[in-house]
């Protein structure tokens, strides 16, 4: 870019004061084949494509990082749970039943606390959920929720209300997918 580099531009976008600007996925296009995307600092790009990418690479990257397609992003991945249980089908089923039951309760609490503006209680539920989600899905699906929870204290009331509503929606879809899976039949 002629005047500023992409990192400087991204930092300006992220600190612009616009709510969504801090969290929207941003893909870097680079001619430098040594570039990396997805660093952990708050001004990092969400993804990276080296120039001369194919349309398939572009679509794959969009599908990986875009949280707008929440249903597909809540793919059930039980690798951690299977490892944890020693691949015991009965134990897997029991854990999934407990997970769906407690997650439904947590969704109700999230919605209640949202209407009551109980920010600390919402944070506690989200923190607890993020650890249990590791057993039933891949971490990538919830990068958005985790990133938001790290910045929860600095958000305006409107910002965290939008996030909690989105997290609630994601969890509802995940619970429905688990309940309709072969593991609970």
PDB file of C-alpha atoms in Angstrom, residues 5-153:
ATOM      1  CA  UNK A   5       1.259  -0.788   5.653  1.00  0.00           C
ATOM      2  CA  UNK A   6      -1.510  -3.275   6.361  1.00  0.00           C
ATOM      3  CA  UNK A   7      -0.666  -3.661  10.055  1.00  0.00           C
ATOM      4  CA  UNK A   8      -0.917   0.086  10.627  1.00  0.00           C
ATOM      5  CA  UNK A   9      -4.206   0.208   8.725  1.00  0.00           C
ATOM      6  CA  UNK A  10      -5.572  -2.719  10.719  1.00  0.00           C
ATOM      7  CA  UNK A  11      -4.567  -1.083  14.005  1.00  0.00           C
ATOM      8  CA  UNK A  12      -6.398   2.092  12.945  1.00  0.00           C
ATOM      9  CA  UNK A  13      -9.480   0.065  12.041  1.00  0.00           C
ATOM     10  CA  UNK A  14      -9.426  -1.925  15.293  1.00  0.00           C
ATOM     11  CA  UNK A  15      -9.040   1.220  17.417  1.00  0.00           C
ATOM     12  CA  UNK A  16     -11.487   3.373  15.448  1.00  0.00           C
ATOM     13  CA  UNK A  17     -14.108   3.266  18.189  1.00  0.00           C
ATOM     14  CA  UNK A  18     -16.590   1.402  16.014  1.00  0.00           C
ATOM     15  CA  UNK A  19     -17.805  -1.697  17.837  1.00  0.00           C
ATOM     16  CA  UNK A  20     -17.645  -4.280  15.057  1.00  0.00           C
ATOM     17  CA  UNK A  21     -14.352  -2.915  13.753  1.00  0.00           C
ATOM     18  CA  UNK A  22     -12.566  -4.386  16.748  1.00  0.00           C
ATOM     19  CA  UNK A  23     -13.728  -7.914  16.019  1.00  0.00           C
ATOM     20  CA  UNK A  24     -14.564  -8.361  12.362  1.00  0.00           C
ATOM     21  CA  UNK A  25     -12.389 -10.810  10.490  1.00  0.00           C
ATOM     22  CA  UNK A  26      -9.744  -9.137   8.309  1.00  0.00           C
ATOM     23  CA  UNK A  27      -7.791 -11.056   5.687  1.00  0.00           C
ATOM     24  CA  UNK A  28      -4.363  -9.869   4.594  1.00  0.00           C
ATOM     25  CA  UNK A  29      -3.311 -10.284   0.980  1.00  0.00           C
ATOM     26  CA  UNK A  30       0.445 -10.393   0.718  1.00  0.00           C
ATOM     27  CA  UNK A  31       3.095 -10.772  -1.912  1.00  0.00           C
ATOM     28  CA  UNK A  32       5.529 -11.824   0.828  1.00  0.00           C
ATOM     29  CA  UNK A  33       5.464 -15.622   0.983  1.00  0.00           C
ATOM     30  CA  UNK A  34       7.009 -15.499   4.479  1.00  0.00           C
ATOM     31  CA  UNK A  35       4.067 -13.544   5.938  1.00  0.00           C
ATOM     32  CA  UNK A  36       1.905 -15.136   8.596  1.00  0.00           C
ATOM     33  CA  UNK A  37      -1.673 -14.358   9.546  1.00  0.00           C
ATOM     34  CA  UNK A  38      -3.552 -15.112  12.726  1.00  0.00           C
ATOM     35  CA  UNK A  39      -0.960 -13.907  15.239  1.00  0.00           C
ATOM     36  CA  UNK A  40      -2.260 -13.592  18.757  1.00  0.00           C
ATOM     37  CA  UNK A  41      -2.007  -9.847  19.312  1.00  0.00           C
ATOM     38  CA  UNK A  42      -5.156  -7.776  19.196  1.00  0.00           C
ATOM     39  CA  UNK A  43      -4.210  -6.061  15.943  1.00  0.00           C
ATOM     40  CA  UNK A  44      -3.460  -9.239  14.001  1.00  0.00           C
ATOM     41  CA  UNK A  45      -5.130 -10.294  10.799  1.00  0.00           C
ATOM     42  CA  UNK A  46      -7.632 -13.098  11.025  1.00  0.00           C
ATOM     43  CA  UNK A  47      -6.204 -14.821   7.987  1.00  0.00           C
ATOM     44  CA  UNK A  48      -3.644 -14.485   5.260  1.00  0.00           C
ATOM     45  CA  UNK A  49      -3.596 -15.261   1.572  1.00  0.00           C
ATOM     46  CA  UNK A  50      -0.426 -14.966  -0.439  1.00  0.00           C
ATOM     47  CA  UNK A  51      -1.003 -13.313  -3.779  1.00  0.00           C
ATOM     48  CA  UNK A  52      -1.667 -15.658  -6.652  1.00  0.00           C
ATOM     49  CA  UNK A  53      -4.132 -17.565  -4.468  1.00  0.00           C
ATOM     50  CA  UNK A  54      -6.835 -19.680  -6.048  1.00  0.00           C
ATOM     51  CA  UNK A  55     -10.553 -19.094  -5.655  1.00  0.00           C
ATOM     52  CA  UNK A  56     -10.710 -22.390  -3.744  1.00  0.00           C
ATOM     53  CA  UNK A  57      -8.125 -21.117  -1.234  1.00  0.00           C
ATOM     54  CA  UNK A  58     -10.072 -17.882  -0.845  1.00  0.00           C
ATOM     55  CA  UNK A  59     -13.392 -19.652  -0.264  1.00  0.00           C
ATOM     56  CA  UNK A  60     -11.795 -22.120   2.177  1.00  0.00           C
ATOM     57  CA  UNK A  61     -10.315 -19.263   4.195  1.00  0.00           C
ATOM     58  CA  UNK A  62     -13.593 -17.363   4.230  1.00  0.00           C
ATOM     59  CA  UNK A  63     -15.415 -20.500   5.418  1.00  0.00           C
ATOM     60  CA  UNK A  64     -12.827 -21.063   8.144  1.00  0.00           C
ATOM     61  CA  UNK A  65     -12.969 -17.616   9.678  1.00  0.00           C
ATOM     62  CA  UNK A  66     -16.355 -16.179   8.894  1.00  0.00           C
ATOM     63  CA  UNK A  67     -18.725 -16.557  11.823  1.00  0.00           C
ATOM     64  CA  UNK A  68     -21.757 -15.545   9.769  1.00  0.00           C
ATOM     65  CA  UNK A  69     -22.274 -19.162   8.780  1.00  0.00           C
ATOM     66  CA  UNK A  70     -22.722 -20.198  12.382  1.00  0.00           C
ATOM     67  CA  UNK A  71     -24.459 -23.504  11.673  1.00  0.00           C
ATOM     68  CA  UNK A  72     -21.489 -24.843   9.750  1.00  0.00           C
ATOM     69  CA  UNK A  73     -19.069 -23.326  12.246  1.00  0.00           C
ATOM     70  CA  UNK A  74     -20.584 -25.321  15.096  1.00  0.00           C
ATOM     71  CA  UNK A  75     -19.361 -28.617  13.712  1.00  0.00           C
ATOM     72  CA  UNK A  76     -19.312 -31.301  16.365  1.00  0.00           C
ATOM     73  CA  UNK A  77     -15.821 -32.680  16.897  1.00  0.00           C
ATOM     74  CA  UNK A  78     -15.610 -35.237  19.657  1.00  0.00           C
ATOM     75  CA  UNK A  79     -11.917 -36.104  19.358  1.00  0.00           C
ATOM     76  CA  UNK A  80     -11.134 -34.632  22.795  1.00  0.00           C
ATOM     77  CA  UNK A  81     -14.156 -36.292  24.379  1.00  0.00           C
ATOM     78  CA  UNK A  82     -13.345 -39.663  22.819  1.00  0.00           C
ATOM     79  CA  UNK A  83      -9.774 -39.406  24.082  1.00  0.00           C
ATOM     80  CA  UNK A  84     -10.989 -38.299  27.514  1.00  0.00           C
ATOM     81  CA  UNK A  85     -13.429 -41.245  27.830  1.00  0.00           C
ATOM     82  CA  UNK A  86     -11.238 -43.882  26.228  1.00  0.00           C
ATOM     83  CA  UNK A  87     -13.816 -44.167  23.426  1.00  0.00           C
ATOM     84  CA  UNK A  88     -16.510 -45.499  25.770  1.00  0.00           C
ATOM     85  CA  UNK A  89     -19.846 -44.936  23.938  1.00  0.00           C
ATOM     86  CA  UNK A  90     -21.920 -45.009  27.126  1.00  0.00           C
ATOM     87  CA  UNK A  91     -19.708 -42.484  28.867  1.00  0.00           C
ATOM     88  CA  UNK A  92     -19.669 -40.265  25.763  1.00  0.00           C
ATOM     89  CA  UNK A  93     -23.465 -40.337  25.672  1.00  0.00           C
ATOM     90  CA  UNK A  94     -23.719 -39.527  29.390  1.00  0.00           C
ATOM     91  CA  UNK A  95     -21.327 -36.591  29.086  1.00  0.00           C
ATOM     92  CA  UNK A  96     -23.137 -35.241  26.010  1.00  0.00           C
ATOM     93  CA  UNK A  97     -26.509 -35.497  27.767  1.00  0.00           C
ATOM     94  CA  UNK A  98     -25.132 -33.588  30.755  1.00  0.00           C
ATOM     95  CA  UNK A  99     -23.479 -31.055  28.454  1.00  0.00           C
ATOM     96  CA  UNK A 100     -26.705 -30.368  26.523  1.00  0.00           C
ATOM     97  CA  UNK A 101     -28.733 -30.138  29.726  1.00  0.00           C
ATOM     98  CA  UNK A 102     -26.366 -27.710  31.451  1.00  0.00           C
ATOM     99  CA  UNK A 103     -25.820 -25.707  28.264  1.00  0.00           C
ATOM    100  CA  UNK A 104     -29.579 -25.260  27.822  1.00  0.00           C
ATOM    101  CA  UNK A 105     -29.725 -24.016  31.419  1.00  0.00           C
ATOM    102  CA  UNK A 106     -26.789 -21.701  30.743  1.00  0.00           C
ATOM    103  CA  UNK A 107     -28.505 -20.323  27.633  1.00  0.00           C
ATOM    104  CA  UNK A 108     -31.559 -19.505  29.747  1.00  0.00           C
ATOM    105  CA  UNK A 109     -29.346 -17.861  32.363  1.00  0.00           C
ATOM    106  CA  UNK A 110     -27.465 -15.894  29.698  1.00  0.00           C
ATOM    107  CA  UNK A 111     -30.722 -14.542  28.344  1.00  0.00           C
ATOM    108  CA  UNK A 112     -31.997 -13.769  31.852  1.00  0.00           C
ATOM    109  CA  UNK A 113     -28.760 -12.048  32.868  1.00  0.00           C
ATOM    110  CA  UNK A 114     -28.771 -10.167  29.606  1.00  0.00           C
ATOM    111  CA  UNK A 115     -32.180  -8.689  30.369  1.00  0.00           C
ATOM    112  CA  UNK A 116     -31.071  -7.957  33.951  1.00  0.00           C
ATOM    113  CA  UNK A 117     -27.740  -6.465  32.769  1.00  0.00           C
ATOM    114  CA  UNK A 118     -25.721  -8.789  35.023  1.00  0.00           C
ATOM    115  CA  UNK A 119     -22.398  -8.558  33.276  1.00  0.00           C
ATOM    116  CA  UNK A 120     -20.289 -10.463  35.850  1.00  0.00           C
ATOM    117  CA  UNK A 121     -22.655 -13.441  35.834  1.00  0.00           C
ATOM    118  CA  UNK A 122     -22.537 -13.520  32.029  1.00  0.00           C
ATOM    119  CA  UNK A 123     -18.726 -13.555  32.122  1.00  0.00           C
ATOM    120  CA  UNK A 124     -18.736 -16.462  34.579  1.00  0.00           C
ATOM    121  CA  UNK A 125     -21.025 -18.538  32.384  1.00  0.00           C
ATOM    122  CA  UNK A 126     -19.003 -17.816  29.254  1.00  0.00           C
ATOM    123  CA  UNK A 127     -15.758 -18.679  31.012  1.00  0.00           C
ATOM    124  CA  UNK A 128     -17.164 -21.999  32.230  1.00  0.00           C
ATOM    125  CA  UNK A 129     -18.632 -22.791  28.820  1.00  0.00           C
ATOM    126  CA  UNK A 130     -15.431 -22.112  26.925  1.00  0.00           C
ATOM    127  CA  UNK A 131     -13.656 -24.917  28.791  1.00  0.00           C
ATOM    128  CA  UNK A 132     -16.458 -27.452  28.346  1.00  0.00           C
ATOM    129  CA  UNK A 133     -16.796 -26.609  24.647  1.00  0.00           C
ATOM    130  CA  UNK A 134     -13.368 -28.131  24.067  1.00  0.00           C
ATOM    131  CA  UNK A 135     -14.886 -31.563  24.568  1.00  0.00           C
ATOM    132  CA  UNK A 136     -17.577 -31.275  21.901  1.00  0.00           C
ATOM    133  CA  UNK A 137     -16.312 -28.990  19.171  1.00  0.00           C
ATOM    134  CA  UNK A 138     -13.139 -27.662  17.690  1.00  0.00           C
ATOM    135  CA  UNK A 139     -11.719 -24.537  19.302  1.00  0.00           C
ATOM    136  CA  UNK A 140     -11.755 -22.687  15.983  1.00  0.00           C
ATOM    137  CA  UNK A 141     -15.535 -22.517  16.064  1.00  0.00           C
ATOM    138  CA  UNK A 142     -15.454 -20.424  19.196  1.00  0.00           C
ATOM    139  CA  UNK A 143     -12.487 -18.157  18.522  1.00  0.00           C
ATOM    140  CA  UNK A 144     -14.969 -15.320  18.216  1.00  0.00           C
ATOM    141  CA  UNK A 145     -16.565 -15.926  21.599  1.00  0.00           C
ATOM    142  CA  UNK A 146     -13.215 -16.306  23.338  1.00  0.00           C
ATOM    143  CA  UNK A 147     -11.757 -13.203  21.741  1.00  0.00           C
ATOM    144  CA  UNK A 148     -14.810 -11.209  22.746  1.00  0.00           C
ATOM    145  CA  UNK A 149     -14.769 -12.483  26.320  1.00  0.00           C
ATOM    146  CA  UNK A 150     -11.180 -11.254  26.679  1.00  0.00           C
ATOM    147  CA  UNK A 151     -12.367  -7.744  25.788  1.00  0.00           C
ATOM    148  CA  UNK A 152     -15.684  -7.928  27.622  1.00  0.00           C
ATOM    149  CA  UNK A 153     -14.754  -5.396  30.322  1.00  0.00           C
TER     150      UNK A 153
END
